[in-house]
Amino acid sequence: MTGRLNSAQPYALGLFRIVIGLLFACHGAASLFGVLGGAAGGGTVDAGTWPGWYAAVIQLVGGSLVALGLGTRAAAFISSGSMAYAYFKVHQPEALWPMQNGGEASAIFCWTMLLLVFTGSGALGIDRLFGSRGESTAKAESERTPVAA
């Protein structure tokens, strides 16, 4: 059974990445465009306001890139940092625990994006298409180059 689960791991990771990216992008779209209930229960964030508007742009762009699997590690790194900032500057001063300060989403997104920094896009991502071409070229070159002892 472990073998089957291990063979499905890239696909499970790819689906995880897509869901997390879509959810993250939805937060950005809600804040920027007022869709899906809007920002903080309705409306939009004023353009250029710190930090809300910039966070929303990072959420929309970063979430879209993560969902597509394009530049996953870099997009997830920036997104994770954005959510860490949101947690410690906006939520944590209100109370210590996320359940008390309303920062559950920020904490969860921070950690899930950080996980994607280390795991990469998994299967079903555009990164994988570009990565496989580079790996096959590098592998072919390494097979032709003799290693001197």
CSV table of N, CA and C in Angstrom, one decimal:
chain,number,residue,atom,x,y,z
A,1,MET,N,0.8,-1.2,0.0
A,1,MET,CA,0.0,0.0,0.0
A,1,MET,C,0.9,1.3,0.0
A,2,THR,N,2.0,1.2,0.7
A,2,THR,CA,2.8,2.4,0.8
A,2,THR,C,3.4,2.7,-0.6
A,3,GLY,N,3.7,1.7,-1.4
A,3,GLY,CA,4.2,1.9,-2.8
A,3,GLY,C,3.2,2.6,-3.6
A,4,ARG,N,1.9,2.2,-3.5
A,4,ARG,CA,0.8,2.9,-4.3
A,4,ARG,C,0.7,4.4,-3.8
A,5,LEU,N,0.7,4.6,-2.5
A,5,LEU,CA,0.6,6.0,-2.0
A,5,LEU,C,1.8,6.8,-2.5
A,6,ASN,N,3.0,6.2,-2.4
A,6,ASN,CA,4.1,7.0,-2.9
A,6,ASN,C,4.1,7.3,-4.4
A,7,SER,N,3.5,6.4,-5.2
A,7,SER,CA,3.5,6.7,-6.6
A,7,SER,C,2.4,7.7,-6.9
A,8,ALA,N,1.4,7.9,-6.1
A,8,ALA,CA,0.4,8.9,-6.3
A,8,ALA,C,0.8,10.3,-5.7
A,9,GLN,N,1.9,10.3,-4.9
A,9,GLN,CA,2.3,11.6,-4.2
A,9,GLN,C,2.4,12.8,-5.1
A,10,PRO,N,3.0,12.7,-6.3
A,10,PRO,CA,3.1,13.9,-7.1
A,10,PRO,C,1.7,14.5,-7.6
A,11,TYR,N,0.8,13.5,-7.8
A,11,TYR,CA,-0.6,14.0,-8.2
A,11,TYR,C,-1.3,14.6,-7.1
A,12,ALA,N,-1.2,14.0,-5.9
A,12,ALA,CA,-1.9,14.5,-4.7
A,12,ALA,C,-1.3,15.9,-4.4
A,13,LEU,N,0.0,16.1,-4.5
A,13,LEU,CA,0.7,17.4,-4.3
A,13,LEU,C,0.2,18.4,-5.4
A,14,GLY,N,0.1,17.9,-6.6
A,14,GLY,CA,-0.4,18.8,-7.7
A,14,GLY,C,-1.8,19.3,-7.4
A,15,LEU,N,-2.7,18.4,-6.9
A,15,LEU,CA,-4.1,18.8,-6.6
A,15,LEU,C,-4.1,19.7,-5.4
A,16,PHE,N,-3.3,19.4,-4.4
A,16,PHE,CA,-3.2,20.3,-3.2
A,16,PHE,C,-2.8,21.7,-3.7
A,17,ARG,N,-1.7,21.8,-4.5
A,17,ARG,CA,-1.3,23.1,-5.0
A,17,ARG,C,-2.4,23.8,-5.8
A,18,ILE,N,-3.1,23.2,-6.6
A,18,ILE,CA,-4.2,23.8,-7.4
A,18,ILE,C,-5.2,24.4,-6.4
A,19,VAL,N,-5.7,23.6,-5.5
A,19,VAL,CA,-6.7,24.0,-4.5
A,19,VAL,C,-6.2,25.2,-3.7
A,20,ILE,N,-5.1,25.1,-3.1
A,20,ILE,CA,-4.5,26.2,-2.3
A,20,ILE,C,-4.3,27.5,-3.2
A,21,GLY,N,-3.8,27.3,-4.4
A,21,GLY,CA,-3.6,28.5,-5.2
A,21,GLY,C,-5.0,29.1,-5.6
A,22,LEU,N,-6.0,28.3,-5.9
A,22,LEU,CA,-7.3,28.9,-6.2
A,22,LEU,C,-7.9,29.6,-5.0
A,23,LEU,N,-7.8,29.0,-3.9
A,23,LEU,CA,-8.4,29.7,-2.7
A,23,LEU,C,-7.6,31.0,-2.4
A,24,PHE,N,-6.3,31.0,-2.5
A,24,PHE,CA,-5.5,32.2,-2.3
A,24,PHE,C,-5.9,33.3,-3.3
A,25,ALA,N,-6.0,32.9,-4.5
A,25,ALA,CA,-6.4,33.9,-5.6
A,25,ALA,C,-7.8,34.4,-5.3
A,26,CYS,N,-8.7,33.6,-4.8
A,26,CYS,CA,-10.0,34.1,-4.5
A,26,CYS,C,-10.0,35.2,-3.5
A,27,HIS,N,-9.1,35.1,-2.5
A,27,HIS,CA,-9.0,36.1,-1.5
A,27,HIS,C,-8.6,37.4,-2.1
A,28,GLY,N,-7.6,37.3,-3.0
A,28,GLY,CA,-7.1,38.5,-3.7
A,28,GLY,C,-8.2,39.1,-4.6
A,29,ALA,N,-8.9,38.3,-5.3
A,29,ALA,CA,-10.0,38.8,-6.2
A,29,ALA,C,-11.1,39.4,-5.4
A,30,ALA,N,-11.4,38.9,-4.3
A,30,ALA,CA,-12.5,39.4,-3.4
A,30,ALA,C,-12.1,40.8,-2.9
A,31,SER,N,-10.8,41.0,-2.6
A,31,SER,CA,-10.4,42.3,-2.1
A,31,SER,C,-10.2,43.3,-3.2
A,32,LEU,N,-9.8,42.9,-4.3
A,32,LEU,CA,-9.5,43.9,-5.4
A,32,LEU,C,-10.8,44.2,-6.2
A,33,PHE,N,-11.6,43.2,-6.4
A,33,PHE,CA,-12.8,43.4,-7.3
A,33,PHE,C,-14.1,43.3,-6.7
A,34,GLY,N,-14.2,43.0,-5.4
A,34,GLY,CA,-15.4,42.9,-4.7
A,34,GLY,C,-16.3,41.7,-5.0
A,35,VAL,N,-15.7,40.7,-5.7
A,35,VAL,CA,-16.4,39.5,-6.0
A,35,VAL,C,-16.4,38.5,-4.8
A,36,LEU,N,-17.2,37.5,-4.8
A,36,LEU,CA,-17.2,36.5,-3.7
A,36,LEU,C,-17.4,37.0,-2.3
A,37,GLY,N,-18.2,38.1,-2.2
A,37,GLY,CA,-18.4,38.7,-0.9
A,37,GLY,C,-17.6,39.9,-0.6
A,38,GLY,N,-16.6,40.2,-1.4
A,38,GLY,CA,-15.8,41.4,-1.3
A,38,GLY,C,-14.8,41.3,-0.1
A,39,ALA,N,-14.1,42.4,0.1
A,39,ALA,CA,-13.1,42.5,1.2
A,39,ALA,C,-13.9,42.8,2.5
A,40,ALA,N,-13.5,42.0,3.6
A,40,ALA,CA,-14.1,42.2,4.9
A,40,ALA,C,-15.6,42.4,4.9
A,41,GLY,N,-16.2,41.5,4.2
A,41,GLY,CA,-17.7,41.5,4.2
A,41,GLY,C,-18.4,42.3,3.2
A,42,GLY,N,-17.6,42.9,2.3
A,42,GLY,CA,-18.2,43.7,1.2
A,42,GLY,C,-17.3,44.8,0.8
A,43,GLY,N,-17.4,45.2,-0.5
A,43,GLY,CA,-16.6,46.3,-1.0
A,43,GLY,C,-15.2,45.8,-1.5
A,44,THR,N,-14.4,46.8,-1.8
A,44,THR,CA,-13.0,46.5,-2.2
A,44,THR,C,-12.0,47.3,-1.4
A,45,VAL,N,-10.8,46.9,-1.6
A,45,VAL,CA,-9.7,47.7,-0.9
A,45,VAL,C,-9.3,48.8,-1.8
A,46,ASP,N,-9.1,50.0,-1.3
A,46,ASP,CA,-8.7,51.2,-2.1
A,46,ASP,C,-7.3,50.9,-2.7
A,47,ALA,N,-7.2,51.3,-4.0
A,47,ALA,CA,-6.0,51.0,-4.7
A,47,ALA,C,-4.8,51.8,-4.1
A,48,GLY,N,-3.7,51.0,-3.9
A,48,GLY,CA,-2.5,51.6,-3.4
A,48,GLY,C,-2.4,51.7,-1.9
A,49,THR,N,-3.4,51.3,-1.2
A,49,THR,CA,-3.3,51.4,0.3
A,49,THR,C,-2.4,50.3,0.9
A,50,TRP,N,-1.7,50.7,1.9
A,50,TRP,CA,-0.8,49.7,2.5
A,50,TRP,C,-1.4,49.2,3.8
A,51,PRO,N,-1.4,47.9,4.0
A,51,PRO,CA,-0.8,46.8,3.3
A,51,PRO,C,-1.9,46.1,2.5
A,52,GLY,N,-3.2,46.4,2.7
A,52,GLY,CA,-4.3,45.7,2.1
A,52,GLY,C,-4.2,45.5,0.6
A,53,TRP,N,-4.0,46.6,-0.1
A,53,TRP,CA,-4.1,46.5,-1.6
A,53,TRP,C,-2.9,45.6,-2.1
A,54,TYR,N,-1.7,45.8,-1.5
A,54,TYR,CA,-0.5,45.1,-2.0
A,54,TYR,C,-0.7,43.6,-1.6
A,55,ALA,N,-1.3,43.3,-0.5
A,55,ALA,CA,-1.5,41.9,-0.1
A,55,ALA,C,-2.5,41.3,-1.1
A,56,ALA,N,-3.5,42.0,-1.5
A,56,ALA,CA,-4.5,41.5,-2.4
A,56,ALA,C,-3.9,41.2,-3.8
A,57,VAL,N,-3.0,42.1,-4.2
A,57,VAL,CA,-2.3,41.8,-5.5
A,57,VAL,C,-1.4,40.6,-5.4
A,58,ILE,N,-0.7,40.4,-4.3
A,58,ILE,CA,0.1,39.2,-4.1
A,58,ILE,C,-0.8,38.0,-4.0
A,59,GLN,N,-1.9,38.1,-3.4
A,59,GLN,CA,-2.8,37.0,-3.3
A,59,GLN,C,-3.3,36.6,-4.7
A,60,LEU,N,-3.8,37.5,-5.5
A,60,LEU,CA,-4.3,37.2,-6.8
A,60,LEU,C,-3.2,36.7,-7.7
A,61,VAL,N,-2.1,37.4,-7.8
A,61,VAL,CA,-1.1,37.0,-8.7
A,61,VAL,C,-0.4,35.7,-8.2
A,62,GLY,N,0.0,35.7,-7.0
A,62,GLY,CA,0.7,34.5,-6.4
A,62,GLY,C,-0.2,33.3,-6.4
A,63,GLY,N,-1.5,33.4,-6.0
A,63,GLY,CA,-2.4,32.3,-6.0
A,63,GLY,C,-2.6,31.8,-7.4
A,64,SER,N,-2.7,32.7,-8.4
A,64,SER,CA,-2.9,32.2,-9.8
A,64,SER,C,-1.6,31.5,-10.3
A,65,LEU,N,-0.5,32.0,-10.0
A,65,LEU,CA,0.8,31.3,-10.4
A,65,LEU,C,0.9,29.9,-9.7
A,66,VAL,N,0.6,29.9,-8.5
A,66,VAL,CA,0.7,28.6,-7.7
A,66,VAL,C,-0.3,27.6,-8.3
A,67,ALA,N,-1.6,28.1,-8.6
A,67,ALA,CA,-2.6,27.2,-9.1
A,67,ALA,C,-2.2,26.6,-10.5
A,68,LEU,N,-1.5,27.5,-11.3
A,68,LEU,CA,-1.1,27.0,-12.6
A,68,LEU,C,0.2,26.2,-12.5
A,69,GLY,N,0.9,26.3,-11.4
A,69,GLY,CA,2.2,25.6,-11.3
A,69,GLY,C,3.3,26.3,-12.1
A,70,LEU,N,3.2,27.6,-12.2
A,70,LEU,CA,4.2,28.4,-13.0
A,70,LEU,C,5.0,29.3,-12.0
A,71,GLY,N,6.3,29.0,-11.9
A,71,GLY,CA,7.1,29.7,-10.9
A,71,GLY,C,6.6,29.4,-9.5
A,72,THR,N,6.2,28.2,-9.2
A,72,THR,CA,5.6,27.8,-8.0
A,72,THR,C,6.4,28.2,-6.8
A,73,ARG,N,7.7,27.8,-6.8
A,73,ARG,CA,8.5,28.0,-5.6
A,73,ARG,C,8.6,29.5,-5.3
A,74,ALA,N,8.9,30.3,-6.2
A,74,ALA,CA,9.1,31.8,-6.0
A,74,ALA,C,7.7,32.4,-5.6
A,75,ALA,N,6.7,32.1,-6.3
A,75,ALA,CA,5.4,32.6,-6.0
A,75,ALA,C,4.9,32.2,-4.6
A,76,ALA,N,5.2,31.0,-4.2
A,76,ALA,CA,4.8,30.5,-2.9
A,76,ALA,C,5.6,31.1,-1.8
A,77,PHE,N,6.9,31.4,-2.1
A,77,PHE,CA,7.8,32.1,-1.1
A,77,PHE,C,7.3,33.5,-0.8
A,78,ILE,N,7.0,34.2,-1.9
A,78,ILE,CA,6.5,35.6,-1.7
A,78,ILE,C,5.1,35.6,-1.0
A,79,SER,N,4.3,34.7,-1.4
A,79,SER,CA,2.9,34.5,-0.8
A,79,SER,C,3.0,34.2,0.7
A,80,SER,N,3.9,33.3,1.0
A,80,SER,CA,4.1,32.8,2.4
A,80,SER,C,4.6,34.0,3.3
A,81,GLY,N,5.5,34.8,2.7
A,81,GLY,CA,6.0,36.0,3.5
A,81,GLY,C,4.9,37.0,3.7
A,82,SER,N,4.1,37.2,2.7
A,82,SER,CA,3.0,38.1,2.7
A,82,SER,C,2.0,37.7,3.9
A,83,MET,N,1.8,36.4,4.0
A,83,MET,CA,0.9,35.9,5.0
A,83,MET,C,1.5,36.0,6.4
A,84,ALA,N,2.8,35.8,6.5
A,84,ALA,CA,3.5,35.9,7.8
A,84,ALA,C,3.4,37.3,8.2
A,85,TYR,N,3.6,38.3,7.3
A,85,TYR,CA,3.5,39.7,7.6
A,85,TYR,C,2.1,40.0,8.1
A,86,ALA,N,1.1,39.5,7.4
A,86,ALA,CA,-0.3,39.7,7.7
A,86,ALA,C,-0.6,39.2,9.1
A,87,TYR,N,-0.1,38.0,9.4
A,87,TYR,CA,-0.4,37.4,10.7
A,87,TYR,C,0.3,38.3,11.9
A,88,PHE,N,1.6,38.5,11.7
A,88,PHE,CA,2.3,39.2,12.8
A,88,PHE,C,2.0,40.7,13.0
A,89,LYS,N,1.7,41.4,11.9
A,89,LYS,CA,1.4,42.8,12.0
A,89,LYS,C,-0.1,43.1,12.1
A,90,VAL,N,-1.0,42.3,11.6
A,90,VAL,CA,-2.4,42.7,11.6
A,90,VAL,C,-3.1,41.9,12.7
A,91,HIS,N,-2.9,40.5,12.7
A,91,HIS,CA,-3.7,39.7,13.6
A,91,HIS,C,-3.1,39.5,15.0
A,92,GLN,N,-1.8,39.2,15.1
A,92,GLN,CA,-1.2,38.8,16.3
A,92,GLN,C,-1.2,39.9,17.4
A,93,PRO,N,-1.1,41.2,17.1
A,93,PRO,CA,-1.3,42.2,18.1
A,93,PRO,C,-2.6,42.2,18.8
A,94,GLU,N,-3.6,41.6,18.2
A,94,GLU,CA,-5.0,41.6,18.8
A,94,GLU,C,-5.1,40.5,19.9
A,95,ALA,N,-4.4,39.4,19.7
A,95,ALA,CA,-4.4,38.3,20.7
A,95,ALA,C,-3.3,37.3,20.3
A,96,LEU,N,-3.0,36.4,21.2
A,96,LEU,CA,-1.9,35.5,21.0
A,96,LEU,C,-2.2,34.4,20.0
A,97,TRP,N,-3.4,33.7,20.1
A,97,TRP,CA,-3.7,32.6,19.3
A,97,TRP,C,-4.6,32.9,18.1
A,98,PRO,N,-4.3,32.2,17.0
A,98,PRO,CA,-5.1,32.5,15.8
A,98,PRO,C,-6.6,32.5,16.0
A,99,MET,N,-7.1,31.6,16.8
A,99,MET,CA,-8.5,31.4,17.0
A,99,MET,C,-9.1,32.7,17.7
A,100,GLN,N,-8.2,33.4,18.5
A,100,GLN,CA,-8.6,34.6,19.2
A,100,GLN,C,-8.5,35.8,18.3
A,101,ASN,N,-7.5,35.9,17.4
A,101,ASN,CA,-7.3,37.1,16.7
A,101,ASN,C,-7.8,37.1,15.2
A,102,GLY,N,-8.4,36.0,14.8
A,102,GLY,CA,-9.0,35.9,13.5
A,102,GLY,C,-7.9,35.7,12.4
A,103,GLY,N,-6.7,35.2,12.8
A,103,GLY,CA,-5.6,35.0,11.8
A,103,GLY,C,-5.5,33.6,11.4
A,104,GLU,N,-6.5,32.7,11.5
A,104,GLU,CA,-6.4,31.3,11.1
A,104,GLU,C,-6.0,31.2,9.6
A,105,ALA,N,-6.7,32.0,8.7
A,105,ALA,CA,-6.4,31.9,7.3
A,105,ALA,C,-5.0,32.3,7.0
A,106,SER,N,-4.6,33.4,7.6
A,106,SER,CA,-3.2,33.9,7.4
A,106,SER,C,-2.2,32.8,7.8
A,107,ALA,N,-2.4,32.2,8.9
A,107,ALA,CA,-1.4,31.2,9.4
A,107,ALA,C,-1.4,30.0,8.5
A,108,ILE,N,-2.6,29.5,8.2
A,108,ILE,CA,-2.7,28.3,7.3
A,108,ILE,C,-2.1,28.6,5.9
A,109,PHE,N,-2.4,29.7,5.3
A,109,PHE,CA,-1.9,30.0,4.0
A,109,PHE,C,-0.3,30.2,4.1
A,110,CYS,N,0.1,30.8,5.2
A,110,CYS,CA,1.6,31.0,5.3
A,110,CYS,C,2.3,29.6,5.3
A,111,TRP,N,1.8,28.7,6.1
A,111,TRP,CA,2.4,27.4,6.2
A,111,TRP,C,2.2,26.5,5.0
A,112,THR,N,1.1,26.6,4.3
A,112,THR,CA,0.9,25.8,3.1
A,112,THR,C,1.7,26.3,2.0
A,113,MET,N,1.9,27.6,1.9
A,113,MET,CA,2.7,28.2,0.8
A,113,MET,C,4.2,27.9,1.1
A,114,LEU,N,4.6,27.9,2.4
A,114,LEU,CA,6.0,27.5,2.7
A,114,LEU,C,6.2,26.1,2.4
A,115,LEU,N,5.3,25.2,2.6
A,115,LEU,CA,5.4,23.8,2.2
A,115,LEU,C,5.6,23.7,0.7
A,116,LEU,N,4.9,24.5,-0.1
A,116,LEU,CA,5.1,24.4,-1.5
A,116,LEU,C,6.4,24.9,-2.0
A,117,VAL,N,7.0,25.8,-1.2
A,117,VAL,CA,8.4,26.3,-1.5
A,117,VAL,C,9.3,25.1,-1.5
A,118,PHE,N,9.2,24.2,-0.6
A,118,PHE,CA,10.1,23.1,-0.5
A,118,PHE,C,9.7,21.9,-1.3
A,119,THR,N,8.4,21.7,-1.6
A,119,THR,CA,8.0,20.5,-2.4
A,119,THR,C,7.9,20.8,-3.9
A,120,GLY,N,7.8,22.0,-4.3
A,120,GLY,CA,7.6,22.4,-5.7
A,120,GLY,C,6.2,22.1,-6.1
A,121,SER,N,6.0,22.1,-7.4
A,121,SER,CA,4.6,22.1,-8.0
A,121,SER,C,4.0,20.7,-8.0
A,122,GLY,N,4.7,19.6,-7.9
A,122,GLY,CA,4.2,18.3,-8.0
A,122,GLY,C,3.8,18.1,-9.5
A,123,ALA,N,2.8,17.2,-9.7
A,123,ALA,CA,2.4,16.9,-11.1
A,123,ALA,C,1.4,17.9,-11.5
A,124,LEU,N,1.0,17.9,-12.7
A,124,LEU,CA,0.0,18.8,-13.3
A,124,LEU,C,0.3,20.3,-13.3
A,125,GLY,N,1.6,20.6,-13.2
A,125,GLY,CA,2.0,22.0,-13.2
A,125,GLY,C,2.8,22.4,-14.4
A,126,ILE,N,2.8,23.7,-14.8
A,126,ILE,CA,3.5,24.1,-15.9
A,126,ILE,C,5.0,24.0,-15.6
A,127,ASP,N,5.4,24.2,-14.3
A,127,ASP,CA,6.8,24.1,-14.0
A,127,ASP,C,7.4,22.7,-14.4
A,128,ARG,N,6.6,21.7,-14.3
A,128,ARG,CA,7.0,20.4,-14.6
A,128,ARG,C,7.4,20.2,-16.1
A,129,LEU,N,6.6,20.9,-16.9
A,129,LEU,CA,6.9,20.8,-18.3
A,129,LEU,C,8.3,21.4,-18.7
A,130,PHE,N,8.6,22.6,-18.1
A,130,PHE,CA,9.9,23.2,-18.3
A,130,PHE,C,11.0,22.5,-17.6
A,131,GLY,N,10.7,22.0,-16.4
A,131,GLY,CA,11.8,21.3,-15.7
A,131,GLY,C,12.2,20.0,-16.3
A,132,SER,N,11.2,19.3,-16.9
A,132,SER,CA,11.5,18.0,-17.5
A,132,SER,C,12.4,18.1,-18.8
A,133,ARG,N,12.2,19.2,-19.5
A,133,ARG,CA,13.0,19.5,-20.7
A,133,ARG,C,14.5,19.7,-20.2
A,134,GLY,N,14.6,20.5,-19.2
A,134,GLY,CA,16.0,20.9,-18.7
A,134,GLY,C,16.7,19.7,-18.1
A,135,GLU,N,15.9,18.8,-17.4
A,135,GLU,CA,16.5,17.6,-16.8
A,135,GLU,C,16.9,16.6,-17.8
A,136,SER,N,16.1,16.5,-18.9
A,136,SER,CA,16.5,15.5,-19.9
A,136,SER,C,17.8,15.9,-20.7
A,137,THR,N,17.9,17.3,-20.9
A,137,THR,CA,19.1,17.8,-21.6
A,137,THR,C,20.3,17.6,-20.7
A,138,ALA,N,20.2,18.0,-19.4
A,138,ALA,CA,21.3,17.8,-18.5
A,138,ALA,C,21.7,16.4,-18.3
A,139,LYS,N,20.7,15.5,-18.3
A,139,LYS,CA,20.9,14.1,-18.1
A,139,LYS,C,21.7,13.5,-19.3
A,140,ALA,N,21.3,13.9,-20.5
A,140,ALA,CA,21.9,13.5,-21.7
A,140,ALA,C,23.4,14.0,-21.8
A,141,GLU,N,23.6,15.2,-21.3
A,141,GLU,CA,25.0,15.7,-21.3
A,141,GLU,C,25.8,15.0,-20.3
A,142,SER,N,25.3,14.7,-19.1
A,142,SER,CA,26.0,14.0,-18.1
A,142,SER,C,26.4,12.6,-18.5
A,143,GLU,N,25.5,12.0,-19.3
A,143,GLU,CA,25.8,10.6,-19.7
A,143,GLU,C,26.9,10.6,-20.8
A,144,ARG,N,27.0,11.6,-21.5
A,144,ARG,CA,28.1,11.7,-22.6
A,144,ARG,C,29.4,12.1,-22.0
A,145,THR,N,29.4,12.8,-20.9
A,145,THR,CA,30.6,13.3,-20.3
A,145,THR,C,31.2,12.3,-19.3
A,146,PRO,N,32.4,11.8,-19.6
A,146,PRO,CA,33.0,10.8,-18.7
A,146,PRO,C,33.5,11.5,-17.4
A,147,VAL,N,33.4,10.7,-16.3
A,147,VAL,CA,33.8,11.2,-15.0
A,147,VAL,C,35.2,10.7,-14.8
A,148,ALA,N,36.1,11.7,-14.5
A,148,ALA,CA,37.5,11.3,-14.2
A,148,ALA,C,37.6,11.0,-12.7
A,149,ALA,N,38.3,10.0,-12.3
A,149,ALA,CA,38.5,9.7,-10.9
A,149,ALA,C,39.8,10.3,-10.4
